[in-house]
Amino acid sequence: MASFGFSATGTHVLRPNTTLSSSSDHVRNGSVFGKSIFIKKRKVGDLTISNVATKLPAVVPSPTREGSDEHSLAAWTSVRQERWEGELVVEGEIPLWLKGTYLRNGPGLWHIGEYDFRHLFDGYATLVRLHFENGRLVMGHRQIESEAYKAAKKNNKLCYREFSEAPKTDNFLAYMGDLANLFSGASLTDNANTGVVKLGDGRVVCLTETIKGSIIIDPITLDTLGKFQYSDSLGGLIHSAHPIVTDTEFLTLLPDLVNPGYLVVRMEPGTNERKVIGRVASVEVPLFVTFHFINAYEEKDEDGRVTAIIADCCEHNADTTILDKLRLQNLRSSTGKDVLPDARVGRFIIPFDGSPYGKLEAALDPEEHGKGMDMCSINPAYLGKKYRYTYACGAQRPCNFPNTLTKIDLDEKKAKNWHEEGAVPSEPLFVPRPGATTEDDGVVISMISSKNGEGYALVLDGSAFKEIARAKFPYGLPYGLHGCWVPKN
Ligand SMILES: CC1=C(/C=C/C(C)=C\C=C\C(C)=C\C=C\C=C(C)\C=C\C=O)C(C)(C)CCC1
Ligand SMILES: [Fe+2]
């Protein structure tokens, strides 16, 4: 009995004029849960793609399990099989300049055997790949082979602590052992399910909030290549899984438990060594709740002197109940109910005049984006600079989760919203057009869960914020968190 519920053969959605290769291209490629995956490799134009037909036990989550049935939103239902790859049929036109791969990571498998996880963040890392080239689109998805995931498969039970889940202990002694392992970090997960970044040296690393949950993957095959082993002696158990990554540096925060605060660390491309470059000094600001900062930059006066730091974030009105709303039972049961707590683009104004107080205000009227706001991106060329546009998920009420894609103009204080009734979009990633001279010249990529249980990739024009292409997935995929763009060089 396979430990994970997967469906039968992966179906392949192919463009009308392509044919599958001969069976001689079948490559038996390892096995998942004792079953075989057959991969057919073939050339389509200059795209090498493989169609993965998985012969796995047809164990589909029961209607009562995970609240799933063939018509429920796939966003909150476990990914139906370990992996799939194939070319999708594109409706509309993908710009020929769009050449590269959008990788999106997220917690897409929310059960083990008969046990269903409680929280969105608990799921095992599911990596989705959208490769754009010559106006065509190849999609793939695959589980990340963390120690936590492999142990769960092998033992058919939770073996490491996840966000809201802890392994069951049989007795008090085992409980004390688990507690000791918590403080040593041994029982903390390496389930790298939160984000994925491309380092300046080309390595692609999946991340979660635990340092040991830094895992290198192959951006083409989605193979798990191994742990990203930091070579410094900074130690610690957790870090921010939301680093700043450019072609020249990787910056993140390490909590300093000895001298309360955060260390700012920097790692250069081609190395695994993080170096401390500073600490986070602080001023007092109003209470706030955020998961994600959008951008920050120096505000200067007419003489070029820095007068303040402006830092924008997706701010939940200092209300922590958003975490409870992200419990899977709530996400599955409250579809269509207007229970999503309000959120806004929170703008911090941190003064440089020595004042110990900073301000927090809404950067625009939250009604512009339905008082929903999270999962944001910007044009990476404007990182750390004064900018005008951010792309995020907003709300069209009534809703229990952000259900629009939203382009926010911070100068005009206006928003443009894309919405499909009953659908849930994941984080919109802005990809600038090579050679672009304006901030919003590019495309926005997202993955959509439709209300009928299906799913598709969506490409919007970054300026008009109108749909230019979509491509349906072979089946609905679970919700995902953060992604990155890996240009085809
Ligand atoms: C936070 C810690 C841990 C784990 C964190 C994990 C696994 C994921 C965190 C994901 C987050 C913060 C996602 C936020 C999404 C926000 C959304 C979709 C908001 C929508 C609102 O409208 C460990 C690994 C358990 C360690 C301790 C700390
Ligand atoms: Fe995040």
XYZ file of C-alpha atoms and ligand atoms in Angstrom:
518
model
C 0.000 0.000 0.000
C 1.674 3.199 -1.094
C 2.037 5.665 1.704
C 0.847 8.608 -0.350
C -2.403 8.861 -2.187
C -1.710 9.262 -5.891
C -3.890 8.788 -8.908
C -3.326 6.576 -11.921
C -1.434 7.476 -15.056
C -0.499 11.082 -15.583
C -2.367 12.309 -18.649
C -0.545 14.376 -21.250
C -2.000 17.466 -22.748
C -0.141 17.912 -26.035
C -0.253 20.491 -28.765
C -2.248 19.109 -31.765
C 0.734 18.777 -34.094
C 3.101 16.873 -31.864
C 3.412 13.124 -31.581
C 4.763 10.977 -28.834
C 8.081 9.299 -29.512
C 8.423 5.567 -30.085
C 8.347 3.342 -27.056
C 12.103 2.792 -27.472
C 12.494 6.138 -25.732
C 10.948 4.691 -22.637
C 13.388 5.118 -19.846
C 12.636 3.268 -16.648
C 13.589 5.819 -14.135
C 13.784 4.586 -10.596
C 10.659 3.976 -8.704
C 8.380 5.790 -6.359
C 6.836 3.766 -3.560
C 7.893 0.594 -5.335
C 6.108 1.623 -8.500
C 7.779 2.546 -11.758
C 7.888 5.847 -13.469
C 8.328 5.625 -17.219
C 9.763 8.697 -18.856
C 9.600 9.202 -22.611
C 12.199 11.675 -23.803
C 11.658 13.423 -27.113
C 12.691 16.542 -28.964
C 10.005 19.047 -29.825
C 11.729 21.768 -31.807
C 14.693 22.626 -29.636
C 12.733 21.747 -26.544
C 13.722 18.449 -24.945
C 10.796 17.357 -22.919
C 9.796 14.149 -21.306
C 6.363 12.826 -20.751
C 6.056 11.119 -17.460
C 3.511 8.367 -17.235
C 3.305 7.267 -13.658
C 1.863 3.887 -12.881
C 0.950 4.568 -9.270
C -1.822 3.104 -7.166
C -5.056 4.860 -8.053
C -5.501 6.160 -4.527
C -7.358 9.426 -4.830
C -8.054 11.325 -1.593
C -11.528 10.230 -0.468
C -14.217 12.948 -0.617
C -14.227 13.198 3.162
C -10.436 13.302 3.253
C -8.903 16.724 2.834
C -12.386 17.925 1.840
C -11.565 16.934 -1.699
C -13.740 15.672 -4.483
C -13.358 15.998 -8.200
C -14.995 19.443 -8.116
C -13.369 20.962 -5.041
C -10.740 23.655 -5.348
C -7.419 21.897 -6.007
C -5.614 24.670 -4.123
C -6.278 23.014 -0.757
C -5.994 19.389 -1.921
C -2.759 17.385 -1.899
C -0.891 17.030 -5.162
C -2.272 13.887 -6.766
C 1.021 12.240 -7.750
C 4.747 12.460 -7.147
C 5.621 14.061 -10.492
C 4.480 14.891 -13.980
C 6.008 16.602 -16.995
C 4.676 17.509 -20.367
C 3.977 20.256 -22.881
C 0.797 22.240 -22.407
C -1.559 23.610 -25.020
C -1.246 27.407 -24.995
C -4.298 29.605 -25.559
C -3.278 33.116 -26.624
C 0.297 34.182 -27.318
C 3.373 33.796 -25.100
C 5.861 36.548 -26.049
C 8.851 35.116 -27.915
C 11.184 37.159 -25.676
C 9.977 35.150 -22.662
C 12.691 32.499 -22.472
C 13.255 30.779 -19.160
C 11.727 28.890 -16.310
C 9.350 30.000 -13.593
C 9.867 27.787 -10.528
C 7.312 27.868 -7.734
C 7.720 26.115 -4.384
C 5.015 25.393 -1.874
C 3.619 22.956 0.714
C 1.606 20.796 -1.712
C 1.211 17.443 0.043
C -0.888 17.671 3.212
C -1.299 14.089 4.386
C 0.629 10.992 5.294
C -1.205 7.696 5.022
C -4.536 8.373 6.773
C -3.294 11.440 8.667
C -4.259 14.894 7.371
C -2.138 17.907 8.332
C -3.790 20.911 9.968
C -2.079 23.943 8.479
C -1.294 25.297 5.007
C 2.375 25.608 5.954
C 2.749 21.957 7.040
C 2.732 20.405 3.587
C 5.644 18.632 1.937
C 7.475 20.720 -0.633
C 5.997 20.531 -4.133
C 8.020 22.242 -6.845
C 6.267 23.351 -10.040
C 8.139 24.337 -13.203
C 6.872 26.381 -16.143
C 9.433 26.519 -18.949
C 8.714 29.155 -21.629
C 10.533 29.045 -24.957
C 9.603 29.859 -28.558
C 6.075 30.695 -27.465
C 5.638 27.178 -26.042
C 5.165 26.003 -22.461
C 6.402 22.830 -20.759
C 5.173 22.190 -17.230
C 6.457 19.823 -14.587
C 6.013 19.241 -10.895
C 7.916 17.087 -8.417
C 8.244 16.535 -4.673
C 11.444 17.742 -3.036
C 13.247 14.770 -1.436
C 13.968 16.240 1.993
C 14.927 13.928 4.877
C 11.557 14.738 6.428
C 9.696 13.692 3.264
C 11.766 10.537 2.713
C 11.302 9.477 6.353
C 7.547 10.081 6.088
C 7.354 7.945 2.924
C 9.427 5.164 4.486
C 7.619 5.082 7.851
C 4.171 6.153 6.655
C 4.064 8.746 9.451
C 5.296 12.213 10.406
C 8.905 11.917 11.612
C 9.941 15.591 11.918
C 8.202 18.652 13.361
C 6.506 20.755 10.727
C 4.889 24.170 11.144
C 1.911 22.969 13.214
C 2.534 19.216 13.355
C 4.761 17.224 15.720
C 5.537 13.496 15.610
C 3.420 11.460 18.020
C 5.446 10.120 20.985
C 4.522 6.775 22.533
C 5.479 7.602 26.110
C 6.858 10.258 28.418
C 10.470 9.224 27.795
C 9.971 9.544 24.038
C 8.303 12.931 24.631
C 11.312 14.185 26.626
C 13.598 12.908 23.876
C 11.595 14.833 21.288
C 11.791 17.962 23.419
C 15.574 17.604 23.636
C 15.677 17.111 19.869
C 13.640 20.279 19.425
C 16.233 22.398 21.199
C 19.067 20.698 19.372
C 17.163 21.113 16.122
C 17.334 17.375 15.383
C 13.539 17.076 15.252
C 13.030 20.271 13.229
C 12.069 19.730 9.632
C 14.212 20.208 6.522
C 11.019 20.277 4.426
C 12.078 23.148 2.124
C 8.520 24.141 1.171
C 8.499 27.952 1.284
C 10.586 29.478 -1.460
C 13.089 28.871 -4.241
C 15.908 31.196 -5.251
C 18.500 31.286 -8.038
C 21.900 32.305 -6.663
C 24.221 34.502 -8.690
C 26.312 31.417 -9.498
C 23.311 29.646 -11.026
C 22.637 27.207 -8.193
C 18.917 26.914 -7.379
C 18.080 26.476 -3.697
C 14.754 25.692 -2.051
C 14.223 27.195 1.384
C 12.154 27.071 4.505
C 12.627 28.818 7.847
C 15.021 26.151 9.141
C 18.628 26.517 8.027
C 18.901 22.763 7.414
C 15.918 23.134 5.080
C 18.172 24.638 2.362
C 18.099 22.143 -0.513
C 19.710 22.397 -3.962
C 17.554 21.271 -6.901
C 18.050 20.887 -10.654
C 15.853 23.567 -12.287
C 15.334 21.418 -15.387
C 14.617 17.943 -13.994
C 13.500 19.184 -10.525
C 15.793 16.490 -9.065
C 16.816 17.003 -5.447
C 20.608 17.357 -5.663
C 21.356 17.591 -1.937
C 21.638 19.921 1.010
C 23.062 23.416 0.650
C 25.711 23.135 3.365
C 26.731 26.558 4.753
C 30.509 26.569 5.261
C 30.636 29.267 7.953
C 30.444 28.774 11.714
C 27.420 31.010 12.341
C 25.340 28.050 13.517
C 21.737 28.574 14.609
C 18.607 26.682 13.645
C 16.423 29.163 11.770
C 16.823 31.997 9.301
C 14.555 34.079 7.133
C 13.354 31.987 4.191
C 12.758 35.289 2.367
C 16.285 36.356 1.404
C 17.218 39.214 -0.883
C 18.924 37.555 -3.857
C 20.620 39.367 -6.753
C 23.294 38.294 -9.239
C 25.925 39.585 -6.819
C 24.719 38.679 -3.336
C 22.413 36.702 -1.061
C 21.280 38.560 2.070
C 19.185 37.144 4.906
C 18.532 37.506 8.631
C 19.589 35.200 11.447
C 17.873 35.619 14.820
C 20.467 36.477 17.490
C 19.315 34.633 20.612
C 22.235 35.831 22.774
C 21.888 39.528 22.057
C 18.194 39.769 21.063
C 17.868 41.079 17.527
C 18.838 39.945 14.070
C 22.172 39.512 12.343
C 22.270 40.584 8.700
C 24.378 38.061 6.771
C 25.698 38.159 3.203
C 26.882 35.325 0.951
C 28.647 35.819 -2.363
C 27.961 33.787 -5.496
C 30.133 30.663 -5.749
C 30.575 30.366 -1.982
C 28.601 28.752 0.846
C 29.965 31.149 3.453
C 27.657 33.685 5.106
C 29.379 36.698 6.634
C 27.805 39.017 9.207
C 27.580 42.524 7.748
C 25.516 44.139 10.472
C 22.641 44.025 12.897
C 19.081 45.222 12.603
C 18.870 48.448 14.654
C 15.302 49.513 15.424
C 12.933 52.396 16.044
C 9.529 52.006 17.632
C 6.659 51.660 15.169
C 2.930 50.893 15.594
C 1.938 47.242 16.010
C 1.834 45.335 12.741
C 1.524 41.796 11.324
C 3.273 40.904 8.100
C 4.646 37.837 6.362
C 6.126 39.687 3.407
C 7.957 42.908 2.747
C 7.473 44.293 -0.750
C 10.442 46.667 -1.141
C 12.411 49.288 0.751
C 14.418 52.295 -0.351
C 16.110 55.489 0.856
C 14.069 58.682 0.656
C 16.281 61.696 -0.110
C 15.810 65.445 0.080
C 16.548 67.853 -2.737
C 20.224 67.853 -1.747
C 20.420 64.070 -2.014
C 20.604 63.595 1.737
C 18.857 60.440 3.071
C 15.989 61.614 5.266
C 14.182 58.315 5.820
C 13.881 54.667 4.891
C 10.585 53.739 3.222
C 9.670 50.079 3.713
C 6.474 48.610 2.254
C 4.895 45.336 3.367
C 1.684 43.321 3.112
C 0.269 44.373 6.502
C -2.642 42.578 8.185
C -3.785 45.436 10.437
C -1.812 43.965 13.353
C -4.333 41.101 13.400
C -2.805 37.641 13.937
C -6.027 35.772 13.131
C -4.812 35.470 9.531
C -2.661 32.544 10.718
C -5.785 30.730 11.921
C -7.574 31.475 8.646
C -4.746 29.615 6.898
C -5.606 26.372 8.681
C -6.586 23.829 6.026
C -9.961 23.100 7.602
C -10.833 26.810 7.396
C -9.560 27.184 3.840
C -11.621 24.172 2.728
C -14.805 24.955 4.641
C -15.147 28.711 4.276
C -14.962 29.092 0.489
C -17.094 32.075 -0.517
C -17.558 33.343 3.035
C -16.210 36.826 3.617
C -13.839 35.840 6.430
C -10.501 37.020 5.042
C -9.105 39.552 7.536
C -8.384 42.968 6.037
C -4.904 43.755 4.802
C -3.178 46.702 3.147
C 0.070 47.900 1.675
C 1.623 49.035 4.949
C 4.224 51.776 4.406
C 6.785 52.316 7.170
C 8.544 55.673 7.283
C 11.709 55.219 9.348
C 13.253 58.645 10.073
C 16.968 59.338 9.879
C 16.753 62.374 12.162
C 17.513 60.337 15.307
C 13.832 60.135 16.266
C 13.099 56.844 18.060
C 9.696 56.554 16.395
C 8.655 55.492 12.909
C 5.293 55.824 11.165
C 3.068 53.180 9.586
C 0.350 54.107 7.116
C -1.594 52.605 4.210
C 0.224 53.351 0.953
C -3.153 53.529 -0.846
C -6.824 53.015 -0.011
C -7.164 49.257 0.747
C -10.574 49.347 -0.971
C -8.634 49.634 -4.232
C -7.625 45.964 -3.823
C -10.613 44.736 -1.814
C -8.745 44.998 1.510
C -6.819 41.839 0.677
C -3.034 41.953 0.218
C -0.289 39.374 0.224
C 2.116 37.328 -1.917
C 3.786 40.208 -3.717
C 6.514 40.836 -6.279
C 8.141 43.811 -8.011
C 10.362 44.415 -11.011
C 13.683 43.074 -9.651
C 15.547 45.976 -11.289
C 13.843 48.244 -8.703
C 14.853 46.219 -5.629
C 16.028 48.656 -2.939
C 15.144 51.630 -5.135
C 12.213 54.027 -5.317
C 9.570 52.129 -7.285
C 6.037 52.628 -8.565
C 4.467 49.177 -9.097
C 3.919 46.059 -7.057
C 2.014 42.933 -8.083
C 0.208 40.956 -5.403
C -2.875 38.942 -4.518
C -5.797 41.099 -3.423
C -9.458 40.381 -2.737
C -12.814 40.568 -4.448
C -15.232 40.173 -1.562
C -16.795 37.914 -0.315
C -13.736 35.662 0.005
C -11.826 33.606 2.573
C -8.442 33.932 0.845
C -6.849 36.387 -1.551
C -8.617 35.709 -4.884
C -7.405 38.416 -7.257
C -4.181 39.262 -9.030
C -3.581 42.941 -8.441
C -1.260 45.537 -9.945
C -0.780 48.462 -7.600
C 0.348 51.888 -8.815
C 1.875 53.497 -5.723
C 2.177 56.891 -7.431
C -1.436 57.106 -8.634
C -2.603 55.112 -5.567
C -4.751 52.970 -7.839
C -5.038 49.196 -8.414
C -5.940 47.057 -11.419
C -7.446 43.674 -10.483
C -7.716 40.383 -12.395
C -10.379 38.024 -11.059
C -12.089 34.775 -12.018
C -15.118 33.790 -9.988
C -14.234 31.056 -7.460
C -10.578 30.832 -8.557
C -7.496 31.142 -6.321
C -4.348 32.610 -7.909
C -0.887 32.109 -6.468
C 1.795 34.758 -6.147
C 2.155 36.870 -9.333
C 5.776 36.946 -10.463
C 6.830 39.926 -12.593
C 9.378 39.148 -15.335
C 10.823 42.234 -17.067
C 11.181 42.235 -20.853
C 14.879 42.215 -21.794
C 15.826 45.755 -22.793
C 12.742 47.249 -21.111
C 12.980 50.943 -20.264
C 9.789 51.260 -18.206
C 9.175 49.617 -14.822
C 6.078 47.653 -15.849
C 7.298 46.517 -19.283
C 7.175 42.741 -18.908
C 4.787 39.974 -17.987
C 3.226 38.649 -14.802
C 3.049 34.870 -14.326
C 0.720 33.085 -11.920
C -0.805 29.651 -11.407
C -4.554 29.509 -10.968
C -6.734 26.960 -9.163
C -10.169 27.029 -10.817
C -13.333 26.476 -8.817
C -14.035 23.259 -10.807
C -10.882 21.587 -9.460
C -8.749 22.258 -12.540
C -5.798 24.590 -12.895
C -3.806 26.597 -15.396
C -0.806 28.833 -15.929
C -1.714 32.465 -16.599
C 0.384 35.168 -18.258
C -0.691 38.821 -17.963
C 0.778 41.853 -19.698
C 2.692 43.757 -16.995
C 1.507 47.148 -18.194
C -2.155 46.661 -19.213
C -2.511 43.866 -16.659
C -4.656 41.944 -19.144
C -4.463 38.228 -19.965
C -2.233 37.403 -22.938
C -1.950 33.619 -22.520
C -3.051 30.682 -20.445
C -2.310 26.948 -20.529
C -4.345 24.321 -18.765
C -2.649 21.832 -16.439
C -3.391 18.097 -16.790
C -5.041 18.343 -13.359
C -5.437 20.916 -10.597
C -2.353 21.629 -8.515
C -2.132 22.610 -4.845
C -1.554 26.216 -3.834
C 2.061 27.370 -3.853
C 4.027 30.098 -2.107
C 7.097 31.707 -3.598
C 8.882 31.380 -6.889
C 11.746 32.671 -8.929
C 12.670 33.235 -12.546
C 15.576 31.305 -14.092
C 16.339 32.955 -17.436
C 17.450 30.735 -20.316
C 20.956 31.986 -20.925
C 7.838 29.849 10.654
C 8.655 28.672 11.114
C 8.684 27.448 10.488
C 7.996 27.059 9.269
C 7.501 27.917 8.372
C 6.922 27.403 7.132
C 7.080 25.966 6.872
C 6.306 28.164 6.235
C 5.968 29.570 6.386
C 5.259 30.095 5.366
C 4.698 31.419 5.376
C 5.053 32.348 6.463
C 3.792 31.695 4.403
C 2.964 32.873 4.384
C 1.923 32.917 3.492
C 0.971 33.971 3.632
C -0.202 34.025 2.938
C -0.591 33.067 1.888
C -1.091 35.069 3.319
C -2.320 35.263 2.792
C -3.094 36.293 3.415
O -3.960 36.994 2.979
C 9.459 26.287 11.064
C 10.244 25.607 9.956
C 8.460 25.277 11.638
C 10.459 26.726 12.130
C 9.904 27.702 13.089
C 9.452 28.966 12.348
Fe 6.580 33.858 2.412
